[in-house]
Amino acid sequence: MSRKITDKVTWVGKIDWELKRFHGEELSTHRGSTYNAYLIRDEKTVLIDTVWKPYEKEFVENLKKEIDLKEIDYIVINHGEIDHSGALEALLNEIPDTPVYCTANAVKSLKGHYHKDWNFVQVKTGDTLDIGESKLIFVEARMLHWPDSMFTYMTGENILFSNDAFGQHYAAEKLFNDKVDNDELYYEAMKYYANILTPFSGFVKKKIYELLDMNLSINMICTSHGVIWKDNPLQIVNKYLEWANDYQENQITIVYDTMWNGTRRMAEAIAEGIREADSSVVIKLYNAAKFDKNDIITEIFKSKAILVGSPTINRGISYSIAGLLEMIKGLGFKNKKAAAFGAYGWSGESVKIINEALEKAGFTVVNDGIRVTWNPDAQAADECKEFGRTLVKQI
Ligand code: FEO
């Protein structure tokens, strides 16, 4: 159902309480999500974005309750991914000639998804659309997070429709940031940044400074996922600047997999050594085979250093650690230290393999790592503790 945001702007999106996985299996969404679409009524009527494909019929039916579809003068698609453009086909089946404003790259992505030659109007940064008392200003936002992304700014109401940027996979009945649990909100906003935007931090900084230079007054940031930033909306912009600046907290995260608990015991002994050497540092341990990979990525995002451990399996490393290392390579974390560890019975290649993967992923590997045969005995556990104590000095 629709919700009024201002006299001229109505939320016409979908709250998806059931969503648990996004981008296929790539991203966990423990708190669901929303697909936010907005209807602007000025002298002209504009729809900003739609919803994810499975909800296209529901979206069009709800929109019909709000407005006669023929009254929609323009559609703005800020980004072509199907969680936002998914209802476009069903909508344009009803109002086929309606102009669709989007970037040149979004024409490509929309044609790629839907194979339709709709009435596209390509826009670039600085282009405007008069809609009556207000004006829409388009700002390309390449790589936030796709090459086709853009922001749309509405004068008068001073609303930035930012699409994915500043969003969160967070289902909430209340639409505004000051009406929800802020610990949950910020965890989900950080998880979104860590897992989706980290590779594009350079673009994020550049775009935010460009936006600030435009001196736009911003009363609200209407994202395409999660809540609207209405109370002190620039708080999330400033947070993004912090996150984009090689973010880290005083945290060390130890991620491991284990077959017969040898590598787990190593992880725990290393953690003990770190704690003895530095009581101020936050230390967290995750078994990668048991914990959600995207939550682990969020913890890595927060860390100044990580330790990665795997037993040697068939002269290689465990499936879960290999997958995680592949993820962090793609995300391109910067300014983080790392080390490797692992138990083995026979050949013992895991530490070398992890070290190489960490270097490829851009981490500074601070030592050769530590290997232990079989299950660590008291002496081996002491060596792991000493490894932890020394690591504190090395980072
Ligand atoms: Fe929310 Fe990039 O789609």
GROMACS .gro file of C-alpha atoms and ligand atoms in nm:
model
  398
    1MET     CA    1   0.000   0.000   0.000
    2SER     CA    2   0.114   0.356  -0.063
    3ARG     CA    3   0.244   0.599   0.199
    4LYS     CA    4   0.262   0.976   0.179
    5ILE     CA    5   0.617   1.111   0.216
    6THR     CA    6   0.542   1.478   0.146
    7ASP     CA    7   0.249   1.662  -0.012
    8LYS     CA    8   0.394   1.582  -0.353
    9VAL     CA    9   0.571   1.253  -0.302
   10THR     CA   10   0.417   0.914  -0.223
   11TRP     CA   11   0.600   0.587  -0.155
   12VAL     CA   12   0.457   0.315  -0.379
   13GLY     CA   13   0.710   0.036  -0.321
   14LYS     CA   14   0.704  -0.312  -0.170
   15ILE     CA   15   0.817  -0.430   0.173
   16ASP     CA   16   0.959  -0.781   0.137
   17TRP     CA   17   0.967  -0.935   0.484
   18GLU     CA   18   1.047  -1.280   0.344
   19LEU     CA   19   1.365  -1.207   0.148
   20LYS     CA   20   1.655  -1.412   0.286
   21ARG     CA   21   1.888  -1.423  -0.014
   22PHE     CA   22   1.963  -1.162  -0.277
   23HIS     CA   23   2.162  -1.167  -0.602
   24GLY     CA   24   2.091  -1.541  -0.618
   25GLU     CA   25   2.276  -1.684  -0.318
   26GLU     CA   26   2.542  -1.411  -0.314
   27LEU     CA   27   2.402  -1.194  -0.037
   28SER     CA   28   2.216  -1.281   0.282
   29THR     CA   29   1.933  -1.050   0.387
   30HIS     CA   30   1.839  -1.165   0.738
   31ARG     CA   31   1.606  -0.870   0.790
   32GLY     CA   32   1.430  -0.883   0.454
   33SER     CA   33   1.434  -0.579   0.227
   34THR     CA   34   1.221  -0.319   0.057
   35TYR     CA   35   1.201  -0.211  -0.306
   36ASN     CA   36   1.118   0.156  -0.285
   37ALA     CA   37   0.940   0.334  -0.569
   38TYR     CA   38   0.807   0.687  -0.550
   39LEU     CA   39   0.526   0.874  -0.721
   40ILE     CA   40   0.573   1.248  -0.764
   41ARG     CA   41   0.265   1.459  -0.829
   42ASP     CA   42   0.337   1.812  -0.947
   43GLU     CA   43   0.197   1.966  -1.266
   44LYS     CA   44   0.347   1.655  -1.420
   45THR     CA   45   0.334   1.309  -1.264
   46VAL     CA   46   0.654   1.108  -1.237
   47LEU     CA   47   0.724   0.755  -1.119
   48ILE     CA   48   1.073   0.698  -0.978
   49ASP     CA   49   1.179   0.330  -1.012
   50THR     CA   50   0.959   0.022  -0.969
   51VAL     CA   51   0.996  -0.303  -0.769
   52TRP     CA   52   1.147  -0.651  -0.806
   53LYS     CA   53   1.004  -0.868  -1.082
   54PRO     CA   54   0.810  -1.121  -0.863
   55TYR     CA   55   0.601  -0.831  -0.730
   56GLU     CA   56   0.526  -0.666  -1.068
   57LYS     CA   57   0.154  -0.751  -1.075
   58GLU     CA   58   0.101  -0.644  -0.715
   59PHE     CA   59   0.290  -0.321  -0.786
   60VAL     CA   60   0.084  -0.229  -1.092
   61GLU     CA   61  -0.243  -0.315  -0.914
   62ASN     CA   62  -0.147  -0.099  -0.614
   63LEU     CA   63  -0.036   0.184  -0.839
   64LYS     CA   64  -0.375   0.176  -1.013
   65LYS     CA   65  -0.541   0.233  -0.674
   66GLU     CA   66  -0.323   0.541  -0.631
   67ILE     CA   67  -0.352   0.691  -0.979
   68ASP     CA   68  -0.492   0.637  -1.326
   69LEU     CA   69  -0.180   0.499  -1.497
   70LYS     CA   70  -0.247   0.719  -1.800
   71GLU     CA   71  -0.175   1.021  -1.580
   72ILE     CA   72   0.188   0.918  -1.543
   73ASP     CA   73   0.384   1.156  -1.765
   74TYR     CA   74   0.737   1.027  -1.706
   75ILE     CA   75   0.911   0.727  -1.557
   76VAL     CA   76   1.261   0.766  -1.413
   77ILE     CA   77   1.470   0.450  -1.380
   78ASN     CA   78   1.776   0.527  -1.171
   79HIS     CA   79   1.931   0.180  -1.224
   80GLY     CA   80   1.846  -0.114  -1.450
   81GLU     CA   81   1.888  -0.406  -1.207
   82ILE     CA   82   1.564  -0.606  -1.186
   83ASP     CA   83   1.496  -0.537  -0.819
   84HIS     CA   84   1.412  -0.181  -0.933
   85SER     CA   85   1.311  -0.218  -1.297
   86GLY     CA   86   1.129  -0.549  -1.251
   87ALA     CA   87   0.778  -0.407  -1.288
   88LEU     CA   88   0.861  -0.183  -1.582
   89GLU     CA   89   0.750  -0.437  -1.841
   90ALA     CA   90   0.410  -0.493  -1.677
   91LEU     CA   91   0.365  -0.117  -1.637
   92LEU     CA   92   0.467  -0.027  -1.991
   93ASN     CA   93   0.233  -0.293  -2.126
   94GLU     CA   94  -0.041  -0.061  -1.997
   95ILE     CA   95   0.117   0.276  -2.085
   96PRO     CA   96   0.359   0.182  -2.365
   97ASP     CA   97   0.459   0.527  -2.490
   98THR     CA   98   0.553   0.678  -2.155
   99PRO     CA   99   0.906   0.820  -2.169
  100VAL     CA  100   1.162   0.634  -1.956
  101TYR     CA  101   1.438   0.866  -1.831
  102CYS     CA  102   1.765   0.690  -1.756
  103THR     CA  103   2.138   0.694  -1.831
  104ALA     CA  104   2.283   0.568  -2.159
  105ASN     CA  105   2.417   0.266  -1.971
  106ALA     CA  106   2.072   0.198  -1.825
  107VAL     CA  107   1.931   0.184  -2.179
  108LYS     CA  108   2.183  -0.095  -2.236
  109SER     CA  109   2.100  -0.282  -1.914
  110LEU     CA  110   1.723  -0.242  -1.961
  111LYS     CA  111   1.741  -0.360  -2.321
  112GLY     CA  112   1.965  -0.644  -2.204
  113HIS     CA  113   1.712  -0.756  -1.945
  114TYR     CA  114   1.385  -0.701  -2.129
  115HIS     CA  115   1.470  -0.686  -2.503
  116LYS     CA  116   1.225  -0.401  -2.556
  117ASP     CA  117   1.271  -0.076  -2.745
  118TRP     CA  118   1.082   0.146  -2.503
  119ASN     CA  119   1.060   0.525  -2.531
  120PHE     CA  120   1.397   0.585  -2.366
  121VAL     CA  121   1.520   0.938  -2.293
  122GLN     CA  122   1.891   0.932  -2.213
  123VAL     CA  123   2.008   1.177  -1.950
  124LYS     CA  124   2.344   1.273  -1.808
  125THR     CA  125   2.467   1.473  -1.511
  126GLY     CA  126   2.317   1.822  -1.503
  127ASP     CA  127   2.022   1.744  -1.730
  128THR     CA  128   1.693   1.863  -1.585
  129LEU     CA  129   1.324   1.794  -1.628
  130ASP     CA  130   1.066   2.059  -1.541
  131ILE     CA  131   0.764   1.903  -1.376
  132GLY     CA  132   0.584   2.216  -1.253
  133GLU     CA  133   0.686   2.390  -0.934
  134SER     CA  134   0.969   2.141  -0.895
  135LYS     CA  135   1.243   2.036  -1.126
  136LEU     CA  136   1.426   1.705  -1.144
  137ILE     CA  137   1.805   1.720  -1.175
  138PHE     CA  138   1.983   1.405  -1.288
  139VAL     CA  139   2.324   1.308  -1.153
  140GLU     CA  140   2.500   1.007  -1.300
  141ALA     CA  141   2.641   0.785  -1.024
  142ARG     CA  142   2.856   0.544  -1.221
  143MET     CA  143   2.969   0.244  -1.013
  144LEU     CA  144   2.739   0.322  -0.722
  145HIS     CA  145   2.706   0.038  -0.781
  146TRP     CA  146   2.659  -0.032  -1.153
  147PRO     CA  147   2.781   0.166  -1.455
  148ASP     CA  148   2.417   0.257  -1.523
  149SER     CA  149   2.331   0.402  -1.179
  150MET     CA  150   2.216   0.758  -1.126
  151PHE     CA  151   2.063   0.984  -0.863
  152THR     CA  152   1.762   1.208  -0.922
  153TYR     CA  153   1.727   1.526  -0.718
  154MET     CA  154   1.391   1.699  -0.680
  155THR     CA  155   1.401   2.074  -0.615
  156GLY     CA  156   1.144   2.233  -0.388
  157GLU     CA  157   1.101   1.917  -0.181
  158ASN     CA  158   1.482   1.888  -0.174
  159ILE     CA  159   1.478   1.510  -0.203
  160LEU     CA  160   1.766   1.302  -0.332
  161PHE     CA  161   1.641   0.977  -0.485
  162SER     CA  162   1.966   0.784  -0.450
  163ASN     CA  163   1.862   0.434  -0.557
  164ASP     CA  164   2.100   0.168  -0.410
  165ALA     CA  165   2.344   0.416  -0.255
  166PHE     CA  166   2.279   0.476   0.118
  167GLY     CA  167   2.035   0.181   0.118
  168GLN     CA  168   1.999  -0.119   0.344
  169HIS     CA  169   1.835  -0.460   0.307
  170TYR     CA  170   1.603  -0.389   0.596
  171ALA     CA  171   1.228  -0.448   0.600
  172ALA     CA  172   1.046  -0.206   0.829
  173GLU     CA  173   0.685  -0.096   0.863
  174LYS     CA  174   0.802   0.254   0.951
  175LEU     CA  175   0.966   0.422   0.656
  176PHE     CA  176   1.199   0.672   0.824
  177ASN     CA  177   1.541   0.633   0.984
  178ASP     CA  178   1.441   0.786   1.319
  179LYS     CA  179   1.149   0.544   1.356
  180VAL     CA  180   1.346   0.217   1.351
  181ASP     CA  181   1.604   0.044   1.570
  182ASN     CA  182   1.921   0.234   1.477
  183ASP     CA  183   2.160  -0.048   1.575
  184GLU     CA  184   1.983  -0.275   1.328
  185LEU     CA  185   1.968   0.002   1.068
  186TYR     CA  186   2.338   0.083   1.087
  187TYR     CA  187   2.439  -0.284   1.088
  188GLU     CA  188   2.240  -0.339   0.769
  189ALA     CA  189   2.371  -0.017   0.608
  190MET     CA  190   2.729  -0.124   0.686
  191LYS     CA  191   2.669  -0.480   0.564
  192TYR     CA  192   2.532  -0.335   0.240
  193TYR     CA  193   2.836  -0.111   0.196
  194ALA     CA  194   3.087  -0.384   0.292
  195ASN     CA  195   2.943  -0.646   0.059
  196ILE     CA  196   2.834  -0.432  -0.236
  197LEU     CA  197   3.012  -0.098  -0.241
  198THR     CA  198   3.361  -0.172  -0.104
  199PRO     CA  199   3.511  -0.227  -0.453
  200PHE     CA  200   3.385   0.116  -0.557
  201SER     CA  201   3.500   0.324  -0.259
  202GLY     CA  202   3.702   0.555  -0.486
  203PHE     CA  203   3.390   0.630  -0.691
  204VAL     CA  204   3.186   0.675  -0.372
  205LYS     CA  205   3.422   0.944  -0.237
  206LYS     CA  206   3.440   1.125  -0.571
  207LYS     CA  207   3.063   1.124  -0.618
  208ILE     CA  208   2.991   1.244  -0.265
  209TYR     CA  209   3.235   1.535  -0.299
  210GLU     CA  210   3.079   1.618  -0.638
  211LEU     CA  211   2.734   1.611  -0.478
  212LEU     CA  212   2.845   1.831  -0.187
  213ASP     CA  213   3.000   2.077  -0.438
  214MET     CA  214   2.660   2.111  -0.606
  215ASN     CA  215   2.537   2.270  -0.281
  216LEU     CA  216   2.201   2.099  -0.301
  217SER     CA  217   1.992   2.137   0.007
  218ILE     CA  218   1.887   1.787   0.112
  219ASN     CA  219   1.580   1.736   0.328
  220MET     CA  220   1.554   1.363   0.263
  221ILE     CA  221   1.745   1.083   0.097
  222CYS     CA  222   1.496   0.842  -0.053
  223THR     CA  223   1.687   0.521  -0.117
  224SER     CA  224   1.561   0.223  -0.312
  225HIS     CA  225   1.615  -0.024  -0.024
  226GLY     CA  226   1.526   0.011   0.342
  227VAL     CA  227   1.434   0.328   0.522
  228ILE     CA  228   1.434   0.688   0.406
  229TRP     CA  229   1.698   0.912   0.568
  230LYS     CA  230   1.482   1.200   0.694
  231ASP     CA  231   1.627   1.281   1.035
  232ASN     CA  232   1.968   1.441   0.970
  233PRO     CA  233   1.990   1.281   0.624
  234LEU     CA  234   2.354   1.374   0.575
  235GLN     CA  235   2.454   1.140   0.858
  236ILE     CA  236   2.464   0.849   0.615
  237VAL     CA  237   2.656   1.055   0.359
  238ASN     CA  238   2.922   1.132   0.621
  239LYS     CA  239   2.924   0.767   0.727
  240TYR     CA  240   2.980   0.663   0.364
  241LEU     CA  241   3.280   0.899   0.348
  242GLU     CA  242   3.419   0.730   0.659
  243TRP     CA  243   3.355   0.381   0.517
  244ALA     CA  244   3.499   0.472   0.177
  245ASN     CA  245   3.821   0.588   0.339
  246ASP     CA  246   3.976   0.240   0.397
  247TYR     CA  247   3.761   0.196   0.706
  248GLN     CA  248   3.880  -0.002   1.005
  249GLU     CA  249   3.809  -0.034   1.375
  250ASN     CA  250   4.033  -0.170   1.650
  251GLN     CA  251   3.928  -0.525   1.566
  252ILE     CA  252   4.103  -0.847   1.463
  253THR     CA  253   3.888  -1.114   1.304
  254ILE     CA  254   3.994  -1.478   1.296
  255VAL     CA  255   3.822  -1.684   1.027
  256TYR     CA  256   3.886  -2.055   0.998
  257ASP     CA  257   3.751  -2.390   0.897
  258THR     CA  258   3.837  -2.713   1.074
  259MET     CA  259   3.804  -3.089   1.017
  260TRP     CA  260   3.890  -3.247   1.355
  261ASN     CA  261   3.916  -2.926   1.561
  262GLY     CA  262   4.293  -2.885   1.520
  263THR     CA  263   4.263  -2.556   1.330
  264ARG     CA  264   3.988  -2.441   1.567
  265ARG     CA  265   4.217  -2.500   1.868
  266MET     CA  266   4.488  -2.304   1.689
  267ALA     CA  267   4.243  -2.017   1.631
  268GLU     CA  268   4.147  -2.009   1.997
  269ALA     CA  269   4.509  -2.022   2.117
  270ILE     CA  270   4.608  -1.740   1.877
  271ALA     CA  271   4.312  -1.535   2.006
  272GLU     CA  272   4.434  -1.590   2.363
  273GLY     CA  273   4.780  -1.466   2.271
  274ILE     CA  274   4.637  -1.155   2.103
  275ARG     CA  275   4.422  -1.083   2.410
  276GLU     CA  276   4.721  -1.120   2.644
  277ALA     CA  277   4.923  -0.877   2.433
  278ASP     CA  278   4.649  -0.618   2.373
  279SER     CA  279   4.349  -0.604   2.602
  280SER     CA  280   4.193  -0.319   2.404
  281VAL     CA  281   4.151  -0.493   2.071
  282VAL     CA  282   3.818  -0.656   1.981
  283ILE     CA  283   3.879  -1.018   1.876
  284LYS     CA  284   3.615  -1.221   1.693
  285LEU     CA  285   3.628  -1.581   1.574
  286TYR     CA  286   3.416  -1.730   1.297
  287ASN     CA  287   3.404  -2.078   1.157
  288ALA     CA  288   3.350  -1.998   0.789
  289ALA     CA  289   3.167  -2.326   0.731
  290LYS     CA  290   2.909  -2.243   0.997
  291PHE     CA  291   2.861  -1.866   0.983
  292ASP     CA  292   2.702  -1.651   0.718
  293LYS     CA  293   2.964  -1.538   0.467
  294ASN     CA  294   2.824  -1.185   0.428
  295ASP     CA  295   2.822  -1.128   0.803
  296ILE     CA  296   3.186  -1.243   0.811
  297ILE     CA  297   3.266  -1.000   0.528
  298THR     CA  298   3.109  -0.722   0.738
  299GLU     CA  299   3.339  -0.816   1.028
  300ILE     CA  300   3.640  -0.820   0.794
  301PHE     CA  301   3.534  -0.473   0.672
  302LYS     CA  302   3.553  -0.352   1.033
  303SER     CA  303   3.890  -0.516   1.106
  304LYS     CA  304   4.241  -0.376   1.098
  305ALA     CA  305   4.375  -0.730   1.056
  306ILE     CA  306   4.246  -1.076   0.983
  307LEU     CA  307   4.378  -1.426   1.043
  308VAL     CA  308   4.268  -1.696   0.806
  309GLY     CA  309   4.303  -2.063   0.892
  310SER     CA  310   4.235  -2.389   0.715
  311PRO     CA  311   4.347  -2.747   0.751
  312THR     CA  312   4.524  -2.892   0.449
  313ILE     CA  313   4.275  -3.097   0.246
  314ASN     CA  314   4.390  -3.282  -0.066
  315ARG     CA  315   4.693  -3.050  -0.082
  316GLY     CA  316   4.457  -2.754  -0.083
  317ILE     CA  317   4.231  -2.562   0.154
  318SER     CA  318   3.873  -2.602   0.268
  319TYR     CA  319   3.581  -2.511   0.044
  320SER     CA  320   3.448  -2.244   0.281
  321ILE     CA  321   3.783  -2.067   0.319
  322ALA     CA  322   3.850  -2.086  -0.057
  323GLY     CA  323   3.510  -1.925  -0.121
  324LEU     CA  324   3.568  -1.653   0.133
  325LEU     CA  325   3.913  -1.574  -0.008
  326GLU     CA  326   3.758  -1.544  -0.354
  327MET     CA  327   3.500  -1.300  -0.215
  328ILE     CA  328   3.756  -1.078  -0.045
  329LYS     CA  329   3.970  -1.072  -0.358
  330GLY     CA  330   3.675  -0.930  -0.552
  331LEU     CA  331   3.591  -0.675  -0.283
  332GLY     CA  332   3.942  -0.525  -0.288
  333PHE     CA  333   3.978  -0.429   0.080
  334LYS     CA  334   4.258  -0.180   0.144
  335ASN     CA  335   4.483  -0.100   0.438
  336LYS     CA  336   4.436  -0.432   0.617
  337LYS     CA  337   4.697  -0.671   0.757
  338ALA     CA  338   4.668  -1.049   0.754
  339ALA     CA  339   4.827  -1.380   0.852
  340ALA     CA  340   4.751  -1.748   0.796
  341PHE     CA  341   4.743  -2.063   1.005
  342GLY     CA  342   4.639  -2.425   0.974
  343ALA     CA  343   4.670  -2.777   1.106
  344TYR     CA  344   4.776  -3.064   0.884
  345GLY     CA  345   4.850  -3.435   0.894
  346TRP     CA  346   5.066  -3.505   0.592
  347SER     CA  347   5.165  -3.248   0.330
  348GLY     CA  348   5.061  -2.913   0.490
  349GLU     CA  349   5.018  -2.672   0.196
  350SER     CA  350   4.726  -2.470   0.337
  351VAL     CA  351   4.920  -2.183   0.497
  352LYS     CA  352   5.120  -2.115   0.182
  353ILE     CA  353   4.802  -2.121  -0.031
  354ILE     CA  354   4.621  -1.882   0.205
  355ASN     CA  355   4.918  -1.644   0.217
  356GLU     CA  356   4.925  -1.625  -0.162
  357ALA     CA  357   4.550  -1.566  -0.179
  358LEU     CA  358   4.566  -1.292   0.086
  359GLU     CA  359   4.845  -1.115  -0.102
  360LYS     CA  360   4.646  -1.134  -0.425
  361ALA     CA  361   4.348  -0.988  -0.240
  362GLY     CA  362   4.557  -0.683  -0.144
  363PHE     CA  363   4.619  -0.764   0.224
  364THR     CA  364   4.960  -0.701   0.379
  365VAL     CA  365   5.070  -1.045   0.498
  366VAL     CA  366   5.280  -0.975   0.807
  367ASN     CA  367   5.457  -1.310   0.855
  368ASP     CA  368   5.492  -1.662   0.711
  369GLY     CA  369   5.201  -1.796   0.916
  370ILE     CA  370   5.194  -2.090   1.152
  371ARG     CA  371   5.140  -2.462   1.087
  372VAL     CA  372   5.079  -2.736   1.340
  373THR     CA  373   5.071  -3.112   1.278
  374TRP     CA  374   4.760  -3.301   1.385
  375ASN     CA  375   4.586  -3.160   1.688
  376PRO     CA  376   4.795  -2.903   1.874
  377ASP     CA  377   4.953  -3.042   2.194
  378ALA     CA  378   5.037  -2.814   2.487
  379GLN     CA  379   5.362  -2.704   2.326
  380ALA     CA  380   5.196  -2.631   1.990
  381ALA     CA  381   4.919  -2.438   2.168
  382ASP     CA  382   5.187  -2.226   2.339
  383GLU     CA  383   5.346  -2.160   2.001
  384CYS     CA  384   5.008  -2.043   1.870
  385LYS     CA  385   4.967  -1.812   2.171
  386GLU     CA  386   5.313  -1.671   2.108
  387PHE     CA  387   5.216  -1.628   1.741
  388GLY     CA  388   4.918  -1.420   1.858
  389ARG     CA  389   5.131  -1.209   2.093
  390THR     CA  390   5.388  -1.142   1.820
  391LEU     CA  391   5.117  -1.062   1.569
  392VAL     CA  392   5.000  -0.771   1.783
  393LYS     CA  393   5.346  -0.613   1.740
  394GLN     CA  394   5.350  -0.687   1.366
  395ILE     CA  395   5.027  -0.505   1.297
  396FEO    FE1  396   1.912  -0.277  -0.561
  396FEO    FE2  397   2.167  -0.277  -0.774
  396FEO     O1  398   1.995  -0.315  -0.722
   0.00000   0.00000   0.00000
